[in-house]
């Protein structure tokens, strides 16, 4: 199984070796980590160069929109050229804490979609309380494909993204008792799903309240198997194929 989206940093984990070892022991073959601030991009590139099972996507998170300069975007492009990254992200729009810098967010999002298009890389999309704008900006880039990471919208929204060529990232939220995400899973089926933890956040049930890590991917797979009434093996095989194809993993 592949954890298609998480964050690994020494800030969150005392022992990164152990985090990766535990993931491999629980049946995870590959982990895609995401560096989405200037600092975490540097750290993520370093971690991925140290482990053959770790792949990396890089891109500035919408929460960085006020900080990122033209020079920072040039630096990102240099990093894209210099390192074997598998995608751009997580990038997108986040209106959860307000819309004061909406234009900066949109500008940063578009600039990074341009890079994805230029370098033929998939994108990992973060969209929070911003579905309409996210869809309309992605439609400006019909050649770009990617992953709607940590999807939490309606089944109708999921189907729109899929019709645009995107995959849907399903994480620990699907295991929460009060979550309606099962309706999305039922509707879209296994061929559009990517497994992800978004660790260190969003730890699946029954471990909510503790730090998340890739070793919990089987809990998410199990829940999806349950919802779709298929075997865990099938969830594992098909989501691995989905991720391998989208991110062109070797
Ligand atoms: Ni994330």
PDB file of C-alpha atoms and ligand atoms in Angstrom:
ATOM      1  CA  UNK A   1       0.000   0.000   0.000  1.00  0.00           C
ATOM      2  CA  UNK A   2       1.094   3.543  -0.641  1.00  0.00           C
ATOM      3  CA  UNK A   3       0.614   6.535   1.635  1.00  0.00           C
ATOM      4  CA  UNK A   4       0.166   9.160  -1.081  1.00  0.00           C
ATOM      5  CA  UNK A   5       0.279  12.172   1.197  1.00  0.00           C
ATOM      6  CA  UNK A   6       1.836  12.930   4.555  1.00  0.00           C
ATOM      7  CA  UNK A   7       4.387  15.195   6.190  1.00  0.00           C
ATOM      8  CA  UNK A   8       7.487  13.928   7.943  1.00  0.00           C
ATOM      9  CA  UNK A   9       9.514  16.385   9.974  1.00  0.00           C
ATOM     10  CA  UNK A  10      11.851  16.217  12.917  1.00  0.00           C
ATOM     11  CA  UNK A  11       9.558  18.804  14.512  1.00  0.00           C
ATOM     12  CA  UNK A  12       6.795  16.195  14.780  1.00  0.00           C
ATOM     13  CA  UNK A  13       8.694  12.930  15.183  1.00  0.00           C
ATOM     14  CA  UNK A  14      11.642  12.201  17.455  1.00  0.00           C
ATOM     15  CA  UNK A  15      12.772   9.256  15.391  1.00  0.00           C
ATOM     16  CA  UNK A  16      12.110   9.404  11.647  1.00  0.00           C
ATOM     17  CA  UNK A  17      13.887   6.074  11.074  1.00  0.00           C
ATOM     18  CA  UNK A  18      11.399   4.426  13.398  1.00  0.00           C
ATOM     19  CA  UNK A  19       8.374   6.076  11.748  1.00  0.00           C
ATOM     20  CA  UNK A  20       9.479   4.714   8.380  1.00  0.00           C
ATOM     21  CA  UNK A  21      10.392   1.300   9.750  1.00  0.00           C
ATOM     22  CA  UNK A  22       6.960   0.945  11.380  1.00  0.00           C
ATOM     23  CA  UNK A  23       5.249   1.943   8.135  1.00  0.00           C
ATOM     24  CA  UNK A  24       7.180  -0.664   6.148  1.00  0.00           C
ATOM     25  CA  UNK A  25       6.360  -3.290   8.780  1.00  0.00           C
ATOM     26  CA  UNK A  26       2.653  -2.536   8.478  1.00  0.00           C
ATOM     27  CA  UNK A  27       2.699  -3.219   4.735  1.00  0.00           C
ATOM     28  CA  UNK A  28       3.362   0.231   3.310  1.00  0.00           C
ATOM     29  CA  UNK A  29       5.717   0.020   0.322  1.00  0.00           C
ATOM     30  CA  UNK A  30       6.010   3.691  -0.581  1.00  0.00           C
ATOM     31  CA  UNK A  31       5.358   7.005   1.151  1.00  0.00           C
ATOM     32  CA  UNK A  32       4.925  10.331  -0.604  1.00  0.00           C
ATOM     33  CA  UNK A  33       5.837  13.175   1.710  1.00  0.00           C
ATOM     34  CA  UNK A  34       4.950  16.761   1.026  1.00  0.00           C
ATOM     35  CA  UNK A  35       7.099  19.791   1.735  1.00  0.00           C
ATOM     36  CA  UNK A  36       4.854  22.823   1.595  1.00  0.00           C
ATOM     37  CA  UNK A  37       6.773  25.632   3.291  1.00  0.00           C
ATOM     38  CA  UNK A  38      10.234  26.901   2.350  1.00  0.00           C
ATOM     39  CA  UNK A  39      11.738  25.104   5.346  1.00  0.00           C
ATOM     40  CA  UNK A  40       9.809  21.849   5.028  1.00  0.00           C
ATOM     41  CA  UNK A  41      10.630  21.625   1.321  1.00  0.00           C
ATOM     42  CA  UNK A  42      14.345  21.560   2.141  1.00  0.00           C
ATOM     43  CA  UNK A  43      13.815  19.016   4.911  1.00  0.00           C
ATOM     44  CA  UNK A  44      11.538  16.803   2.785  1.00  0.00           C
ATOM     45  CA  UNK A  45      13.985  16.739  -0.113  1.00  0.00           C
ATOM     46  CA  UNK A  46      16.693  15.661   2.296  1.00  0.00           C
ATOM     47  CA  UNK A  47      14.584  12.913   3.892  1.00  0.00           C
ATOM     48  CA  UNK A  48      13.513  11.540   0.520  1.00  0.00           C
ATOM     49  CA  UNK A  49      17.121  11.324  -0.626  1.00  0.00           C
ATOM     50  CA  UNK A  50      17.910   9.146   2.396  1.00  0.00           C
ATOM     51  CA  UNK A  51      15.222   6.462   1.906  1.00  0.00           C
ATOM     52  CA  UNK A  52      14.362   4.584  -1.270  1.00  0.00           C
ATOM     53  CA  UNK A  53      10.724   4.165  -0.159  1.00  0.00           C
ATOM     54  CA  UNK A  54      10.190   7.909   0.279  1.00  0.00           C
ATOM     55  CA  UNK A  55       9.033  10.085  -2.617  1.00  0.00           C
ATOM     56  CA  UNK A  56       8.397  13.798  -2.412  1.00  0.00           C
ATOM     57  CA  UNK A  57       6.089  16.499  -3.708  1.00  0.00           C
ATOM     58  CA  UNK A  58       6.937  20.150  -3.165  1.00  0.00           C
ATOM     59  CA  UNK A  59       4.921  23.345  -3.423  1.00  0.00           C
ATOM     60  CA  UNK A  60       3.837  26.292  -1.335  1.00  0.00           C
ATOM     61  CA  UNK A  61       0.716  25.743   0.766  1.00  0.00           C
ATOM     62  CA  UNK A  62      -1.982  28.447   0.492  1.00  0.00           C
ATOM     63  CA  UNK A  63      -1.306  29.390   4.124  1.00  0.00           C
ATOM     64  CA  UNK A  64       2.098  30.644   2.915  1.00  0.00           C
ATOM     65  CA  UNK A  65       0.527  33.028   0.375  1.00  0.00           C
ATOM     66  CA  UNK A  66       1.448  36.210   2.265  1.00  0.00           C
ATOM     67  CA  UNK A  67       5.087  35.154   2.610  1.00  0.00           C
ATOM     68  CA  UNK A  68       6.059  33.817  -0.782  1.00  0.00           C
ATOM     69  CA  UNK A  69       7.962  36.160  -3.077  1.00  0.00           C
ATOM     70  CA  UNK A  70       8.896  35.972  -6.745  1.00  0.00           C
ATOM     71  CA  UNK A  71      12.347  34.783  -5.637  1.00  0.00           C
ATOM     72  CA  UNK A  72      10.751  31.966  -3.662  1.00  0.00           C
ATOM     73  CA  UNK A  73       8.913  30.837  -6.779  1.00  0.00           C
ATOM     74  CA  UNK A  74      12.195  30.891  -8.700  1.00  0.00           C
ATOM     75  CA  UNK A  75      13.749  28.807  -5.932  1.00  0.00           C
ATOM     76  CA  UNK A  76      10.855  26.322  -6.198  1.00  0.00           C
ATOM     77  CA  UNK A  77      11.423  26.026  -9.930  1.00  0.00           C
ATOM     78  CA  UNK A  78      15.147  25.385  -9.347  1.00  0.00           C
ATOM     79  CA  UNK A  79      14.237  22.650  -6.857  1.00  0.00           C
ATOM     80  CA  UNK A  80      11.809  21.114  -9.353  1.00  0.00           C
ATOM     81  CA  UNK A  81      14.619  21.020 -11.917  1.00  0.00           C
ATOM     82  CA  UNK A  82      17.242  19.682  -9.518  1.00  0.00           C
ATOM     83  CA  UNK A  83      15.484  16.949  -7.540  1.00  0.00           C
ATOM     84  CA  UNK A  84      13.506  13.840  -8.554  1.00  0.00           C
ATOM     85  CA  UNK A  85      10.191  15.087  -7.199  1.00  0.00           C
ATOM     86  CA  UNK A  86       6.964  13.273  -8.165  1.00  0.00           C
ATOM     87  CA  UNK A  87       4.540  16.192  -8.011  1.00  0.00           C
ATOM     88  CA  UNK A  88       3.777  19.771  -7.013  1.00  0.00           C
ATOM     89  CA  UNK A  89       1.954  20.250  -3.745  1.00  0.00           C
ATOM     90  CA  UNK A  90       0.262  20.638  -1.613  1.00  0.00           C
ATOM     91  CA  UNK A  91      -1.020  23.759  -3.344  1.00  0.00           C
ATOM     92  CA  UNK A  92      -4.464  25.284  -3.513  1.00  0.00           C
ATOM     93  CA  UNK A  93      -6.867  27.572  -1.696  1.00  0.00           C
ATOM     94  CA  UNK A  94      -7.835  27.795   1.966  1.00  0.00           C
ATOM     95  CA  UNK A  95     -10.614  30.201   2.972  1.00  0.00           C
ATOM     96  CA  UNK A  96     -11.197  28.625   6.355  1.00  0.00           C
ATOM     97  CA  UNK A  97      -9.501  31.428   8.274  1.00  0.00           C
ATOM     98  CA  UNK A  98     -10.841  34.228   6.074  1.00  0.00           C
ATOM     99  CA  UNK A  99     -10.602  35.604   2.600  1.00  0.00           C
ATOM    100  CA  UNK A 100      -8.406  38.668   3.170  1.00  0.00           C
ATOM    101  CA  UNK A 101      -5.614  37.422   0.943  1.00  0.00           C
ATOM    102  CA  UNK A 102      -7.764  35.634  -1.601  1.00  0.00           C
ATOM    103  CA  UNK A 103      -5.975  37.273  -4.544  1.00  0.00           C
ATOM    104  CA  UNK A 104      -2.546  36.344  -3.236  1.00  0.00           C
ATOM    105  CA  UNK A 105      -3.716  32.762  -2.751  1.00  0.00           C
ATOM    106  CA  UNK A 106      -5.143  32.542  -6.250  1.00  0.00           C
ATOM    107  CA  UNK A 107      -2.011  34.057  -7.732  1.00  0.00           C
ATOM    108  CA  UNK A 108       0.277  31.617  -5.888  1.00  0.00           C
ATOM    109  CA  UNK A 109      -1.972  28.708  -6.890  1.00  0.00           C
ATOM    110  CA  UNK A 110      -1.944  29.690 -10.585  1.00  0.00           C
ATOM    111  CA  UNK A 111       1.832  30.242 -10.622  1.00  0.00           C
ATOM    112  CA  UNK A 112       2.400  26.726  -9.290  1.00  0.00           C
ATOM    113  CA  UNK A 113      -0.116  25.180 -11.684  1.00  0.00           C
ATOM    114  CA  UNK A 114       1.913  26.821 -14.456  1.00  0.00           C
ATOM    115  CA  UNK A 115       4.998  25.025 -13.125  1.00  0.00           C
ATOM    116  CA  UNK A 116       3.110  21.719 -13.028  1.00  0.00           C
ATOM    117  CA  UNK A 117       2.097  22.210 -16.632  1.00  0.00           C
ATOM    118  CA  UNK A 118       5.600  23.235 -17.707  1.00  0.00           C
ATOM    119  CA  UNK A 119       7.290  20.257 -16.038  1.00  0.00           C
ATOM    120  CA  UNK A 120       4.491  17.728 -16.694  1.00  0.00           C
ATOM    121  CA  UNK A 121       4.020  16.985 -13.020  1.00  0.00           C
ATOM    122  CA  UNK A 122       0.829  16.007 -11.171  1.00  0.00           C
ATOM    123  CA  UNK A 123      -0.455  18.316  -8.452  1.00  0.00           C
ATOM    124  CA  UNK A 124      -1.589  17.633  -4.896  1.00  0.00           C
ATOM    125  CA  UNK A 125      -4.484  19.963  -4.174  1.00  0.00           C
ATOM    126  CA  UNK A 126      -5.404  21.435  -0.816  1.00  0.00           C
ATOM    127  CA  UNK A 127      -8.874  22.993  -0.940  1.00  0.00           C
ATOM    128  CA  UNK A 128     -10.666  24.087   2.188  1.00  0.00           C
ATOM    129  CA  UNK A 129     -13.954  26.010   2.070  1.00  0.00           C
ATOM    130  CA  UNK A 130     -12.968  27.008  -1.461  1.00  0.00           C
ATOM    131  CA  UNK A 131     -14.451  24.376  -3.765  1.00  0.00           C
ATOM    132  CA  UNK A 132     -15.902  26.718  -6.370  1.00  0.00           C
ATOM    133  CA  UNK A 133     -12.719  28.744  -6.885  1.00  0.00           C
ATOM    134  CA  UNK A 134     -10.541  25.633  -6.816  1.00  0.00           C
ATOM    135  CA  UNK A 135     -12.560  24.008  -9.581  1.00  0.00           C
ATOM    136  CA  UNK A 136     -12.635  27.125 -11.729  1.00  0.00           C
ATOM    137  CA  UNK A 137      -8.854  27.677 -11.452  1.00  0.00           C
ATOM    138  CA  UNK A 138      -8.080  24.005 -12.150  1.00  0.00           C
ATOM    139  CA  UNK A 139     -10.244  24.282 -15.272  1.00  0.00           C
ATOM    140  CA  UNK A 140      -7.812  26.921 -16.557  1.00  0.00           C
ATOM    141  CA  UNK A 141      -5.192  24.139 -16.662  1.00  0.00           C
ATOM    142  CA  UNK A 142      -6.880  21.231 -18.448  1.00  0.00           C
ATOM    143  CA  UNK A 143      -3.549  19.488 -19.082  1.00  0.00           C
ATOM    144  CA  UNK A 144      -2.724  19.264 -15.385  1.00  0.00           C
ATOM    145  CA  UNK A 145      -3.859  16.206 -13.436  1.00  0.00           C
ATOM    146  CA  UNK A 146      -3.570  15.346  -9.790  1.00  0.00           C
ATOM    147  CA  UNK A 147      -4.897  14.365  -6.412  1.00  0.00           C
ATOM    148  CA  UNK A 148      -7.582  16.198  -4.435  1.00  0.00           C
ATOM    149  CA  UNK A 149      -5.888  15.549  -1.145  1.00  0.00           C
ATOM    150  CA  UNK A 150      -7.842  14.834   2.021  1.00  0.00           C
ATOM    151  CA  UNK A 151     -11.138  15.204   0.206  1.00  0.00           C
ATOM    152  CA  UNK A 152     -14.026  16.169   2.459  1.00  0.00           C
ATOM    153  CA  UNK A 153     -16.685  17.478   0.080  1.00  0.00           C
ATOM    154  CA  UNK A 154     -19.856  16.028  -1.365  1.00  0.00           C
ATOM    155  CA  UNK A 155     -20.127  13.133  -3.782  1.00  0.00           C
ATOM    156  CA  UNK A 156     -21.253  15.583  -6.468  1.00  0.00           C
ATOM    157  CA  UNK A 157     -18.062  17.617  -6.016  1.00  0.00           C
ATOM    158  CA  UNK A 158     -15.949  14.459  -6.092  1.00  0.00           C
ATOM    159  CA  UNK A 159     -17.530  13.495  -9.401  1.00  0.00           C
ATOM    160  CA  UNK A 160     -16.720  16.897 -10.896  1.00  0.00           C
ATOM    161  CA  UNK A 161     -13.045  16.510  -9.955  1.00  0.00           C
ATOM    162  CA  UNK A 162     -12.979  12.978 -11.368  1.00  0.00           C
ATOM    163  CA  UNK A 163     -14.517  14.185 -14.626  1.00  0.00           C
ATOM    164  CA  UNK A 164     -11.599  16.659 -14.803  1.00  0.00           C
ATOM    165  CA  UNK A 165      -9.115  13.787 -14.489  1.00  0.00           C
ATOM    166  CA  UNK A 166      -8.351  14.032 -10.780  1.00  0.00           C
ATOM    167  CA  UNK A 167      -8.063  11.279  -8.190  1.00  0.00           C
ATOM    168  CA  UNK A 168      -9.620  11.609  -4.745  1.00  0.00           C
ATOM    169  CA  UNK A 169      -7.398  11.291  -1.656  1.00  0.00           C
ATOM    170  CA  UNK A 170      -9.170   9.498   1.179  1.00  0.00           C
ATOM    171  CA  UNK A 171      -7.660   9.661   4.651  1.00  0.00           C
ATOM    172  CA  UNK A 172      -8.419   8.979   8.299  1.00  0.00           C
ATOM    173  CA  UNK A 173     -11.605  11.046   8.286  1.00  0.00           C
ATOM    174  CA  UNK A 174     -13.378   8.119   6.587  1.00  0.00           C
ATOM    175  CA  UNK A 175     -12.928   6.142   9.825  1.00  0.00           C
ATOM    176  CA  UNK A 176     -14.595   8.801  12.000  1.00  0.00           C
ATOM    177  CA  UNK A 177     -18.028   7.888  13.326  1.00  0.00           C
ATOM    178  CA  UNK A 178     -19.653  11.207  12.347  1.00  0.00           C
ATOM    179  CA  UNK A 179     -18.132  11.343   8.854  1.00  0.00           C
ATOM    180  CA  UNK A 180     -20.215  11.225   5.682  1.00  0.00           C
ATOM    181  CA  UNK A 181     -17.203  10.409   3.555  1.00  0.00           C
ATOM    182  CA  UNK A 182     -18.469   6.845   3.089  1.00  0.00           C
ATOM    183  CA  UNK A 183     -21.072   8.270   0.694  1.00  0.00           C
ATOM    184  CA  UNK A 184     -18.290   9.660  -1.469  1.00  0.00           C
ATOM    185  CA  UNK A 185     -16.388   6.358  -1.393  1.00  0.00           C
ATOM    186  CA  UNK A 186     -19.545   4.439  -2.372  1.00  0.00           C
ATOM    187  CA  UNK A 187     -20.249   6.808  -5.220  1.00  0.00           C
ATOM    188  CA  UNK A 188     -16.789   7.081  -6.795  1.00  0.00           C
ATOM    189  CA  UNK A 189     -15.505   3.515  -6.308  1.00  0.00           C
ATOM    190  CA  UNK A 190     -12.009   2.220  -5.801  1.00  0.00           C
ATOM    191  CA  UNK A 191     -10.580   3.224  -9.205  1.00  0.00           C
ATOM    192  CA  UNK A 192     -10.611   6.929  -8.302  1.00  0.00           C
ATOM    193  CA  UNK A 193      -9.252   6.593  -4.764  1.00  0.00           C
ATOM    194  CA  UNK A 194      -5.792   7.251  -3.354  1.00  0.00           C
ATOM    195  CA  UNK A 195      -4.960   6.256   0.214  1.00  0.00           C
ATOM    196  CA  UNK A 196      -3.366   8.924   2.383  1.00  0.00           C
ATOM    197  CA  UNK A 197      -2.821   9.696   6.048  1.00  0.00           C
ATOM    198  CA  UNK A 198      -1.959  13.430   5.968  1.00  0.00           C
ATOM    199  CA  UNK A 199       0.169  12.530   9.005  1.00  0.00           C
ATOM    200  CA  UNK A 200       0.946  13.941  11.500  1.00  0.00           C
ATOM    201  CA  UNK A 201      -2.666  15.198  11.346  1.00  0.00           C
ATOM    202  CA  UNK A 202      -6.039  13.429  11.149  1.00  0.00           C
ATOM    203  CA  UNK A 203      -5.184  10.182  12.910  1.00  0.00           C
ATOM    204  CA  UNK A 204      -7.734   7.460  12.072  1.00  0.00           C
ATOM    205  CA  UNK A 205     -10.030   5.900  14.598  1.00  0.00           C
ATOM    206  CA  UNK A 206      -9.375   4.292  17.131  1.00  0.00           C
ATOM    207  CA  UNK A 207      -6.143   6.257  17.585  1.00  0.00           C
ATOM    208  CA  UNK A 208      -7.595   9.782  17.394  1.00  0.00           C
ATOM    209  CA  UNK A 209      -5.814  12.100  19.781  1.00  0.00           C
ATOM    210  CA  UNK A 210      -2.401  10.548  19.148  1.00  0.00           C
ATOM    211  CA  UNK A 211       0.070  11.500  16.436  1.00  0.00           C
ATOM    212  CA  UNK A 212      -0.691  10.059  13.011  1.00  0.00           C
ATOM    213  CA  UNK A 213       1.778   8.203  10.802  1.00  0.00           C
ATOM    214  CA  UNK A 214       1.837   6.099   7.632  1.00  0.00           C
ATOM    215  CA  UNK A 215       1.608   2.873   9.637  1.00  0.00           C
ATOM    216  CA  UNK A 216      -2.137   3.567  10.002  1.00  0.00           C
ATOM    217  CA  UNK A 217      -2.871   3.329   6.264  1.00  0.00           C
ATOM    218  CA  UNK A 218      -4.238  -0.255   6.720  1.00  0.00           C
ATOM    219  CA  UNK A 219      -7.001   1.141   8.982  1.00  0.00           C
ATOM    220  CA  UNK A 220      -8.122   3.414   6.154  1.00  0.00           C
ATOM    221  CA  UNK A 221      -7.879   0.604   3.598  1.00  0.00           C
ATOM    222  CA  UNK A 222      -9.902  -1.658   5.867  1.00  0.00           C
ATOM    223  CA  UNK A 223     -12.665   0.931   6.185  1.00  0.00           C
ATOM    224  CA  UNK A 224     -12.815   1.462   2.419  1.00  0.00           C
ATOM    225  CA  UNK A 225     -12.931  -2.314   1.849  1.00  0.00           C
ATOM    226  CA  UNK A 226     -15.806  -2.459   4.292  1.00  0.00           C
ATOM    227  CA  UNK A 227     -17.742   0.358   2.583  1.00  0.00           C
ATOM    228  CA  UNK A 228     -17.248  -1.072  -0.922  1.00  0.00           C
ATOM    229  CA  UNK A 229     -17.658  -4.677   0.170  1.00  0.00           C
ATOM    230  CA  UNK A 230     -14.402  -5.747  -1.470  1.00  0.00           C
ATOM    231  CA  UNK A 231     -11.271  -7.325   0.009  1.00  0.00           C
ATOM    232  CA  UNK A 232      -8.481  -5.316   1.634  1.00  0.00           C
ATOM    233  CA  UNK A 233      -6.161  -6.911  -0.917  1.00  0.00           C
ATOM    234  CA  UNK A 234      -8.231  -5.416  -3.718  1.00  0.00           C
ATOM    235  CA  UNK A 235      -8.163  -1.985  -2.065  1.00  0.00           C
ATOM    236  CA  UNK A 236      -4.419  -2.335  -1.667  1.00  0.00           C
ATOM    237  CA  UNK A 237      -3.781  -3.497  -5.259  1.00  0.00           C
ATOM    238  CA  UNK A 238      -5.990  -0.969  -7.018  1.00  0.00           C
ATOM    239  CA  UNK A 239      -5.064   2.095  -4.946  1.00  0.00           C
ATOM    240  CA  UNK A 240      -1.380   1.175  -5.398  1.00  0.00           C
ATOM    241  CA  UNK A 241      -1.930   1.058  -9.159  1.00  0.00           C
ATOM    242  CA  UNK A 242      -3.785   4.379  -9.023  1.00  0.00           C
ATOM    243  CA  UNK A 243      -0.947   6.079  -7.153  1.00  0.00           C
ATOM    244  CA  UNK A 244       1.797   4.495  -9.239  1.00  0.00           C
ATOM    245  CA  UNK A 245       0.141   5.704 -12.424  1.00  0.00           C
ATOM    246  CA  UNK A 246      -0.636   9.253 -11.262  1.00  0.00           C
ATOM    247  CA  UNK A 247       2.757   9.971  -9.716  1.00  0.00           C
ATOM    248  CA  UNK A 248       4.702   7.796 -12.178  1.00  0.00           C
ATOM    249  CA  UNK A 249       6.418   5.996  -9.285  1.00  0.00           C
ATOM    250  CA  UNK A 250       9.331   3.734 -10.160  1.00  0.00           C
TER     251      UNK A 250
HETATM  252 NI1  LIG B   1      -1.057  17.742   4.098  1.00  0.00          NI
END
